[in-house]
mmCIF file of C-alpha atoms and ligand atoms in Angstrom:
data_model
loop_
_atom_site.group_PDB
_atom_site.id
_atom_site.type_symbol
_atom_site.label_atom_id
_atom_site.label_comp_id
_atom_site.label_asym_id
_atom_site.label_seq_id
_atom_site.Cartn_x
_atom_site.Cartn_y
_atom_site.Cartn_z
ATOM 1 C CA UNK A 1 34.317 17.050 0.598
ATOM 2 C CA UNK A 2 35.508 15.186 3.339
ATOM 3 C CA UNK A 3 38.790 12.888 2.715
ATOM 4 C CA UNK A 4 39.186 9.304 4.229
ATOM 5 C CA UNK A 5 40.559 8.718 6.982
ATOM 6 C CA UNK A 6 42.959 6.364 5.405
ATOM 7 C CA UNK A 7 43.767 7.219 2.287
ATOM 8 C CA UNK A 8 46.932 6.605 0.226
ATOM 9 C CA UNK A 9 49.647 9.400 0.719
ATOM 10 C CA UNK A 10 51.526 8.650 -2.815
ATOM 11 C CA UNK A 11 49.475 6.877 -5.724
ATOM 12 C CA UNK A 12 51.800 5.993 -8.755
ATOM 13 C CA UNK A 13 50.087 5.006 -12.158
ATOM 14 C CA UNK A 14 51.083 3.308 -14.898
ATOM 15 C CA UNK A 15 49.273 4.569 -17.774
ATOM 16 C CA UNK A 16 48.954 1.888 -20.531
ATOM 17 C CA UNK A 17 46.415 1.744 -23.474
ATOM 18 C CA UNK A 18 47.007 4.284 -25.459
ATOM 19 C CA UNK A 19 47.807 2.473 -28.574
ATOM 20 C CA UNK A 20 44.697 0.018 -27.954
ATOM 21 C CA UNK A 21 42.543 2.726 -27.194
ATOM 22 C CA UNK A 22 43.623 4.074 -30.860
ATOM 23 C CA UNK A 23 43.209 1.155 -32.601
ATOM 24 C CA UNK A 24 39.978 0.467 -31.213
ATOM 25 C CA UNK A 25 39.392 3.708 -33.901
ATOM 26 C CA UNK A 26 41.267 3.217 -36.044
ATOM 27 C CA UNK A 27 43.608 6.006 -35.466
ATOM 28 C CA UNK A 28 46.994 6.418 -35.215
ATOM 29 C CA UNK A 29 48.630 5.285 -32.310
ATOM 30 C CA UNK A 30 49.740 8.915 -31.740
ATOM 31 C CA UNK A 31 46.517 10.215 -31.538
ATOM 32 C CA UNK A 32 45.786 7.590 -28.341
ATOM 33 C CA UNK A 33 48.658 8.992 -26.888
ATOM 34 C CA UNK A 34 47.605 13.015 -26.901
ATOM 35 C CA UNK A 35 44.140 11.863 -25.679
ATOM 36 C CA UNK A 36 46.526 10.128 -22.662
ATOM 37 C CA UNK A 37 47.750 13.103 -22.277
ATOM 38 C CA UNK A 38 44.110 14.947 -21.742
ATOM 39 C CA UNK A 39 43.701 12.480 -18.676
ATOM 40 C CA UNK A 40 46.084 13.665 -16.707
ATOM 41 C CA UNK A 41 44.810 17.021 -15.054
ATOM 42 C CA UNK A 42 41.929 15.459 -13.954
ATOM 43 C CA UNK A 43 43.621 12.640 -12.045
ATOM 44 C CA UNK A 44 46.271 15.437 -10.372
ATOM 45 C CA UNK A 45 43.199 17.605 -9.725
ATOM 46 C CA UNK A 46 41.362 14.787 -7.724
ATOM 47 C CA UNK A 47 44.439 14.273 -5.502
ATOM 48 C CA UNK A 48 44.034 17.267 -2.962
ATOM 49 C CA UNK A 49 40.313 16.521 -2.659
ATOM 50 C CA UNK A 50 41.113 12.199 -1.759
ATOM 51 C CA UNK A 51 44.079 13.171 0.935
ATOM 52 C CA UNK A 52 47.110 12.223 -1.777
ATOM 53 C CA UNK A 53 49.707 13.862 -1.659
ATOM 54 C CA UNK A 54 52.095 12.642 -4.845
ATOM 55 C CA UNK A 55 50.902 11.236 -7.868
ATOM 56 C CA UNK A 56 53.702 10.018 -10.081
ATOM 57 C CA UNK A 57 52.878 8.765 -13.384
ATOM 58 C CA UNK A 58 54.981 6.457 -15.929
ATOM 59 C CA UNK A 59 54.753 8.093 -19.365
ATOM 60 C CA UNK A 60 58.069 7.068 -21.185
ATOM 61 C CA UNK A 61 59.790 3.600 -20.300
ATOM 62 C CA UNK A 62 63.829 3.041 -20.951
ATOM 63 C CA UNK A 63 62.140 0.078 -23.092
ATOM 64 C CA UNK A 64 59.655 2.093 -25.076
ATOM 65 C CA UNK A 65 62.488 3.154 -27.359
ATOM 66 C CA UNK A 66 61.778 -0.243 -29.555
ATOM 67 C CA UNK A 67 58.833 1.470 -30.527
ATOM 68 C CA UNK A 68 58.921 3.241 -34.073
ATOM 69 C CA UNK A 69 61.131 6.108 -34.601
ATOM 70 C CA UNK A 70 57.741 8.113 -35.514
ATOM 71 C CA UNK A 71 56.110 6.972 -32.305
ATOM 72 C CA UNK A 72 58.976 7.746 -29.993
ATOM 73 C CA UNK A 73 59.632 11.199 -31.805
ATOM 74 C CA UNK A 74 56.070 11.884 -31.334
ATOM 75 C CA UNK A 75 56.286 11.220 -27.858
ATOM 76 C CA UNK A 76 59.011 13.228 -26.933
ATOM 77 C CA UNK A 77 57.231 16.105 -28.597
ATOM 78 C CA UNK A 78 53.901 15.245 -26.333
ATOM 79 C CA UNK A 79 55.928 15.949 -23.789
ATOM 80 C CA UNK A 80 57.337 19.083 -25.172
ATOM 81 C CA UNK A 81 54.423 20.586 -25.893
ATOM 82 C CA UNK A 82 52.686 19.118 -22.307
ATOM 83 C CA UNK A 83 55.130 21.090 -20.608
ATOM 84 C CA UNK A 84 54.754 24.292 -22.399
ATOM 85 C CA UNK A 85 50.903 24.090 -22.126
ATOM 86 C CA UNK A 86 50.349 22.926 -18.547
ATOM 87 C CA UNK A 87 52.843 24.953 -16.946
ATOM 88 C CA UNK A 88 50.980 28.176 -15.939
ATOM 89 C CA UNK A 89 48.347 25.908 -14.649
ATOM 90 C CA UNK A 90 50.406 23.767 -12.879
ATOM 91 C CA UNK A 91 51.498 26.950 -10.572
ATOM 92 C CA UNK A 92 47.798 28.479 -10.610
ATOM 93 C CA UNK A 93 46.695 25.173 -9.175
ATOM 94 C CA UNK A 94 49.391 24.366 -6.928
ATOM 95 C CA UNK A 95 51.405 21.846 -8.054
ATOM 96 C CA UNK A 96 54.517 20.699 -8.126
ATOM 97 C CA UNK A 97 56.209 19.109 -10.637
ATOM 98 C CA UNK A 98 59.461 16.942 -10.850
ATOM 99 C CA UNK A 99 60.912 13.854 -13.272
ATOM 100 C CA UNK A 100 62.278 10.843 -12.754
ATOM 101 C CA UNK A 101 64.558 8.970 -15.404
ATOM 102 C CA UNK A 102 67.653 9.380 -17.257
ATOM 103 C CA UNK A 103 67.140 12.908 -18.882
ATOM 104 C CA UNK A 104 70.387 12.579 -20.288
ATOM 105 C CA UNK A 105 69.349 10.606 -23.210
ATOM 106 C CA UNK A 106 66.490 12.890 -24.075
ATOM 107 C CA UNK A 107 66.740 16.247 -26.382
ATOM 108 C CA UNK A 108 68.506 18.928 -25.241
ATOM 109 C CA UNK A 109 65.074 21.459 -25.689
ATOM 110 C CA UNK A 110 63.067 19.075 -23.828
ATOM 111 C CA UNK A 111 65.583 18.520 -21.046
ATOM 112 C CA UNK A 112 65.705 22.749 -20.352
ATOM 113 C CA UNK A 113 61.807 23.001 -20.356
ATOM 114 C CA UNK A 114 61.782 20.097 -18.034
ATOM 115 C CA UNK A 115 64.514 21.838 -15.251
ATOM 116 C CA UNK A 116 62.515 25.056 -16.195
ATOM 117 C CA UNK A 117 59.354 23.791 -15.062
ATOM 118 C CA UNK A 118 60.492 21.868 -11.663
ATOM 119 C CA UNK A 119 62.045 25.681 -11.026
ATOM 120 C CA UNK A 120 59.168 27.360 -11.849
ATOM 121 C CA UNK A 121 56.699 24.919 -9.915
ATOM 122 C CA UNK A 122 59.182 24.094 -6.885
ATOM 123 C CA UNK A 123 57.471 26.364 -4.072
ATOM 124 C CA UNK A 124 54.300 24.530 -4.505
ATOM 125 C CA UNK A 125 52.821 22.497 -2.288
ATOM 126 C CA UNK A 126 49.694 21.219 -3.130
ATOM 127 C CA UNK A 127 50.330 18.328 -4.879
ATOM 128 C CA UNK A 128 53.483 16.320 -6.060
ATOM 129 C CA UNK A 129 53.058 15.402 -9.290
ATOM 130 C CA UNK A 130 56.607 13.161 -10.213
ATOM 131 C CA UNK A 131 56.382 12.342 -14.090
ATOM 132 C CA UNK A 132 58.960 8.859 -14.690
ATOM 133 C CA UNK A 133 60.291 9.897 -18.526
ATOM 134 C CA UNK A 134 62.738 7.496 -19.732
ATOM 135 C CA UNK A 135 62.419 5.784 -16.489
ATOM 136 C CA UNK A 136 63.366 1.974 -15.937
ATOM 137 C CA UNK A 137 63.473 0.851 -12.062
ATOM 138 C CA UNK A 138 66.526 -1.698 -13.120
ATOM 139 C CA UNK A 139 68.271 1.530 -14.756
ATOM 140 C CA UNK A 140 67.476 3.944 -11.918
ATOM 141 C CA UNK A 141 69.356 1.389 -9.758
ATOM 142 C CA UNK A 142 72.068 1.037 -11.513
ATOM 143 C CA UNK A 143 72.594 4.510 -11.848
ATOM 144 C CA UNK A 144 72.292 5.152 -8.086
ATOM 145 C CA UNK A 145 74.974 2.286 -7.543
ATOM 146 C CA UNK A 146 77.154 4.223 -10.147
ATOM 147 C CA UNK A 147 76.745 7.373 -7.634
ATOM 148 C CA UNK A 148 76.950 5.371 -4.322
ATOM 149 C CA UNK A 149 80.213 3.625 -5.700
ATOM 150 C CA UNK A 150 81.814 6.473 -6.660
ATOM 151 C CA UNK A 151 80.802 8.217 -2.952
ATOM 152 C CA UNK A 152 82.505 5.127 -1.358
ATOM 153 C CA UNK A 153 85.809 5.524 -3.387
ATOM 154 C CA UNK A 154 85.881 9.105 -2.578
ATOM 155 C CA UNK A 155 85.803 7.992 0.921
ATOM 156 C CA UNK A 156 82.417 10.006 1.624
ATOM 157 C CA UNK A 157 80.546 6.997 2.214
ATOM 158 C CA UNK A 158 81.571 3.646 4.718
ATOM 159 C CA UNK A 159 80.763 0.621 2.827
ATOM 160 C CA UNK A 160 79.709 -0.409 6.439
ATOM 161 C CA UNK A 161 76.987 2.299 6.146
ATOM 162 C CA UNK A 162 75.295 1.131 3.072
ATOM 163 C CA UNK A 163 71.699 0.136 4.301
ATOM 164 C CA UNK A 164 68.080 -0.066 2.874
ATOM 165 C CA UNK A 165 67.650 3.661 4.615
ATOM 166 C CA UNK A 166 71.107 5.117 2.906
ATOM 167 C CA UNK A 167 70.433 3.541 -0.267
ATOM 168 C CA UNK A 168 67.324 4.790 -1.783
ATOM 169 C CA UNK A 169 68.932 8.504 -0.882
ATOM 170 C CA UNK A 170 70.582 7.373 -4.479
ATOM 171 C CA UNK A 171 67.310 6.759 -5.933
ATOM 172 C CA UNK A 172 66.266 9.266 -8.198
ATOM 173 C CA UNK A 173 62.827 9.331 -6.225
ATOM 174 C CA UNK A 174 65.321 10.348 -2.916
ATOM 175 C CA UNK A 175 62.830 13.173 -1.828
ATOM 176 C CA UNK A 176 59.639 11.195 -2.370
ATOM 177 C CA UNK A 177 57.517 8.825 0.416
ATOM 178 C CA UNK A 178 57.417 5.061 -1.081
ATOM 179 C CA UNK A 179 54.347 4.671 -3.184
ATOM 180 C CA UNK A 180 51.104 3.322 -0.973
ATOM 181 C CA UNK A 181 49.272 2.229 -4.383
ATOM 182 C CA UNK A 182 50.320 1.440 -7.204
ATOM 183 C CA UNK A 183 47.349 1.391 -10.325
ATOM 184 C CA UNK A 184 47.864 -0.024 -13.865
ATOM 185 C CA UNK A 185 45.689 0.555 -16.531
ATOM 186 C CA UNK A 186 44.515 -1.255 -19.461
ATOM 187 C CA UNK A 187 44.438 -4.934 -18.389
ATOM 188 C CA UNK A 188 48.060 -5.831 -18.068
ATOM 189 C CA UNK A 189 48.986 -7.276 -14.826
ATOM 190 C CA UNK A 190 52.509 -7.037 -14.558
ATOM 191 C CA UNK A 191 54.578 -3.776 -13.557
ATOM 192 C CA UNK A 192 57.095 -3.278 -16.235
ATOM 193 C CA UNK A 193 60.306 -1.838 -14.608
ATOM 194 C CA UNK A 194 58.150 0.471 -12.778
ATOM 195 C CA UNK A 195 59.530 2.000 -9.292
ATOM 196 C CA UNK A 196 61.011 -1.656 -8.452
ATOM 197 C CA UNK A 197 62.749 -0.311 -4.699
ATOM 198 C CA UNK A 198 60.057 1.875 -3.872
ATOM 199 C CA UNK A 199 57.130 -0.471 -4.319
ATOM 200 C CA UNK A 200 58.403 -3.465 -2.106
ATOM 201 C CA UNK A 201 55.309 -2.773 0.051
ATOM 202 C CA UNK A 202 52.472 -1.247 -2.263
ATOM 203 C CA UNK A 203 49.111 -2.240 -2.692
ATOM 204 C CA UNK A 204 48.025 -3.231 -6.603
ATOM 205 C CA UNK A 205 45.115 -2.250 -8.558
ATOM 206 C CA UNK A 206 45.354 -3.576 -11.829
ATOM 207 C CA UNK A 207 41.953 -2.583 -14.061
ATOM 208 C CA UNK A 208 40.678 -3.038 -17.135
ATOM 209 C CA UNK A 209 40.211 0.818 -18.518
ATOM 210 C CA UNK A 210 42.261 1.500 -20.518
ATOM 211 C CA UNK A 211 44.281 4.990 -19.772
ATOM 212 C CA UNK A 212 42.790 7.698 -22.409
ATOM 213 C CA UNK A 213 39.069 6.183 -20.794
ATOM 214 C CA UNK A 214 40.305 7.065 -17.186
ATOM 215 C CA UNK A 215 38.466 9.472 -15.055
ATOM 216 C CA UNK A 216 37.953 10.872 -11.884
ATOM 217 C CA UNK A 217 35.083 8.453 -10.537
ATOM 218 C CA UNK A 218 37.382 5.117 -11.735
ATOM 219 C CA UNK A 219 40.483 6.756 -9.717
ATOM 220 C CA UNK A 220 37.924 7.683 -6.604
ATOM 221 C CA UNK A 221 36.576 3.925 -6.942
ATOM 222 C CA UNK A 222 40.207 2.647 -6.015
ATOM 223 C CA UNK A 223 41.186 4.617 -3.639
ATOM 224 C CA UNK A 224 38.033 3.951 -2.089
ATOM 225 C CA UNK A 225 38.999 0.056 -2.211
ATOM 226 C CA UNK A 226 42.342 1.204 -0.720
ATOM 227 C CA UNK A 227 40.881 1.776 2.397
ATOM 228 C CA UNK A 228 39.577 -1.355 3.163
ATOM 229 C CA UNK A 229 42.840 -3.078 2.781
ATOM 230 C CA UNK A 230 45.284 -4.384 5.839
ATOM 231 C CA UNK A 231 48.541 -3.571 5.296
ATOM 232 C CA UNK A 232 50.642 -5.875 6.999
ATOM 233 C CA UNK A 233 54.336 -5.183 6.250
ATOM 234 C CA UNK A 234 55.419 -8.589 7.323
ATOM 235 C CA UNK A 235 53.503 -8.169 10.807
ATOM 236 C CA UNK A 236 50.870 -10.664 12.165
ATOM 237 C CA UNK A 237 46.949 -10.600 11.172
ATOM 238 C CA UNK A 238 45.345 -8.599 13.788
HETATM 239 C C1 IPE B 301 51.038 3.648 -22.653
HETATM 240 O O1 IPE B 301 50.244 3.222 -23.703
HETATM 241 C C2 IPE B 301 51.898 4.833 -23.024
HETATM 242 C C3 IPE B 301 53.312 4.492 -23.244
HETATM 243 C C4 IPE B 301 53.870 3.338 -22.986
HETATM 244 C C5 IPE B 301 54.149 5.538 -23.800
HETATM 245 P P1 IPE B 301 50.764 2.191 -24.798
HETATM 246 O O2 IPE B 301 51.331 2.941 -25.936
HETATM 247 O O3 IPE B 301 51.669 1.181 -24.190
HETATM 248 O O4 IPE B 301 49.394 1.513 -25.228
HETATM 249 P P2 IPE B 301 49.163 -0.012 -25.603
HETATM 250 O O5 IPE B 301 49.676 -0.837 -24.464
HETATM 251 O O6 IPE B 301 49.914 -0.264 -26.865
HETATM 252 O O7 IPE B 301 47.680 -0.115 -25.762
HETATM 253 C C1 IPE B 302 54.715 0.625 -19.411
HETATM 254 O O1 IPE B 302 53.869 0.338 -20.475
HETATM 255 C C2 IPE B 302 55.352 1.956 -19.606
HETATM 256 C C3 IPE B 302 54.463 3.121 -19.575
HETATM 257 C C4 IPE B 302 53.190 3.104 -19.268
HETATM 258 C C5 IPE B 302 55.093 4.361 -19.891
HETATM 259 P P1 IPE B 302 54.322 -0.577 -21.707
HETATM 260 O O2 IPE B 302 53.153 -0.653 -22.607
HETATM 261 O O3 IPE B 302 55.583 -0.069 -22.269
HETATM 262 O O4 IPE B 302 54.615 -1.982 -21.011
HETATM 263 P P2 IPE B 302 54.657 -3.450 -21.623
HETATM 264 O O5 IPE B 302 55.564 -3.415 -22.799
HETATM 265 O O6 IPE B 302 53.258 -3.810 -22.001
HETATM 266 O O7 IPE B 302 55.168 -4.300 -20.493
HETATM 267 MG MG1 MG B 303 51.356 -0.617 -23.340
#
């Protein structure tokens, strides 16, 4: 298969419709969730064959904890149990897995399998897959202004040094490229705290599938729109 010429280098998702996707069955939001959760290898596994390099993928916002207690428990243990199940796979195929987010607030079992597994995946190559897990891009900023002021009253940093290149080294996403494209499922057109610094210059695709319906041909469709588009960055039409 031959990859296009121009296609993006880091897609970011944000994976919504999980609890309509349930309720269009009747079932338990939970259930909408774990078939979510089914989507994802095919999505990382059409990466290396459409030229992108990181995927990174919003699966736990710092606002989702209004949700219930039983929905937000279950989550976390999605999670768990993703990481336990995928992880053999992840090196067998490749991949390389890291999170963004305050782990902090999350359980102590789930924050261990989650260093384990960026250990255990961090020779490969293939693909980047960044998973955002109690991320919020207002919090992530925040946090990295908590690190950058405590550099400058260390004297490590200059204040006079403090520029949109030194900055996002704060940024919990330090060691990724900015996204290219950024996709939201499910309808919604708005971008919910998601990757706020990094996306100043993304493209948008915002469609209507919701995210447990997702498959490879609806994530080759956009890329394949991706191409078409001028990016500009502030520059004159050609
Ligand atoms: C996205 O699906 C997954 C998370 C936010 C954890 P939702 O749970 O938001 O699904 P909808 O938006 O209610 O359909
Ligand atoms: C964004 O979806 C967060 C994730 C996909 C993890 P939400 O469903 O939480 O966003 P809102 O509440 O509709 O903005
Ligand atoms: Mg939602």
């Amino acid at each position: 298969m031959s990859i296009p010429a121009k296609s993006p280098r880091h897609v970011a998702i944000i994976m919504d419709g999980n609890g309509r996707w349930a309720r269009k069955r009747g079932r338990p939001r939970l259930l909408g969730h774990r078939a979510g959760a089914k989507r994802v290898r095919e999505i990382v596994e059409a990466c290396p064959d459409n030229g992108v390099e990181y995927l990174t993928i919003f699966a736990f916002s710092t606002e989702n904890w209004k949700r219930t207690q039983e929905e937000v428990a279950g989550l976390m243990s999605l999670f768990r149990r993703y990481i336990e199940a995928e992880a053999q796979d992840l090196v067998k195929e490749g991949t390389r897995i890291r999170f963004i987010g305050d782990r902090l607030r999350l359980d102590a079992k789930l924050q261990r399998l989650m260093n384990w597994v960026e250990a255990l995946t961090a020779h490969n190559t293939r693909v980047n897959l960044t998973v955002a897990i109690n991320y919020g891009g207002r919090d992530e900023v925040a946090r990295a202004t908590k690190r950058l002021a405590r550099d400058v009253a260390a004297g490590r940093l200059d204040p006079e040094e403090i520029t949109d290149e030194t900055l996002p080294r704060y940024l919990d996403t330090h060691v990724l490229p900015d996204p290219d494209l950024v996709i939201r499922t499910s309808g919604e057109a708005r971008i919910s705290n998601f990757l706020l610094w990094q996306s100043a210059y993304a493209e948008y695709e915002f469609v209507d599938t919701l995210w447990p319906d997702f498959r490879r041909a609806d994530f080759e469709a956009i890329l394949a729109r991706y191409t078409g588009r001028d990016r500009r960055y502030g520059g004159a039409t050609a």
